[in-house]
Amino acid sequence: MDMEQDRMPPASEGEGVRVLLPGTLSEITTSLTHYYRGELGRMTSWRDRIDRTSNWAITVVAALLSVSLSTPTSHHGVLLFGMMLITLLLMIEARRYRFFDIYRARIRQIERCYFAQILAPDPNSGSEWAAVIAGSLRHPRFLLSYGEAMHRRLKRNYGWMYFILLLAWCLKISTPKLQTEGTPALQAHSWAYVIDNAVLGPIPGLAVIAAVVAFYLGMLYFALRPDRDEGEFGHGEAHV
């Protein structure tokens, strides 16, 4: 008899498996609590990945500044290479931030519209928060575009790193003492001197300076553009 039961044919394709959903208020509250903990764990995990990328970027900037400014024989191209690495790390962090923003938005919905209502009910608070989260679970999608994520991280973190690298690069190509050993500690007295020091291999110094200026003007415009209205997810000032 047991063997016959073990060999029973599987359910037909048209027969679905019935999922037992929470039926009482206590069961719903328990399920929501566990869901909140799960989303909080995923958000924390992606936040940790973002912090790691920022730490890598800070380490790269510190290392390249140490190499370039402490050694007179080092080339100013080291700092230009640092700008490229920081841009690469910014792109990686923007991708991670897009995933983080999904879970952050869900967490904020639960905190603002459920837990805050328990502590201090607000009749003006939105009542569609559960439908918003359910829609996000059924059809996950990014809430920020790649460009918007880069803009946010550039404005809040990476802008300072770019600024420090630019100052170091200007100091490197304009200070004779940082160019070759044994040179008197005199400041540059002419624009031609700076152009000569900005030469990068076969690329003329004027072209290198123009490229750096164009790059930073583009970054400045990108960082200072107005933020997008986040609508339902834009409540509060304490965000990353």
CSV table of C-alpha atoms in Angstrom, one decimal, residues 16 86 92 189:
chain,number,residue,atom,x,y,z
A,16,GLY,CA,-2.3,24.3,-9.2
A,86,ILE,CA,37.5,57.0,-10.1
A,92,ILE,CA,30.2,50.5,-10.6
A,189,HIS,CA,56.2,82.1,-14.2
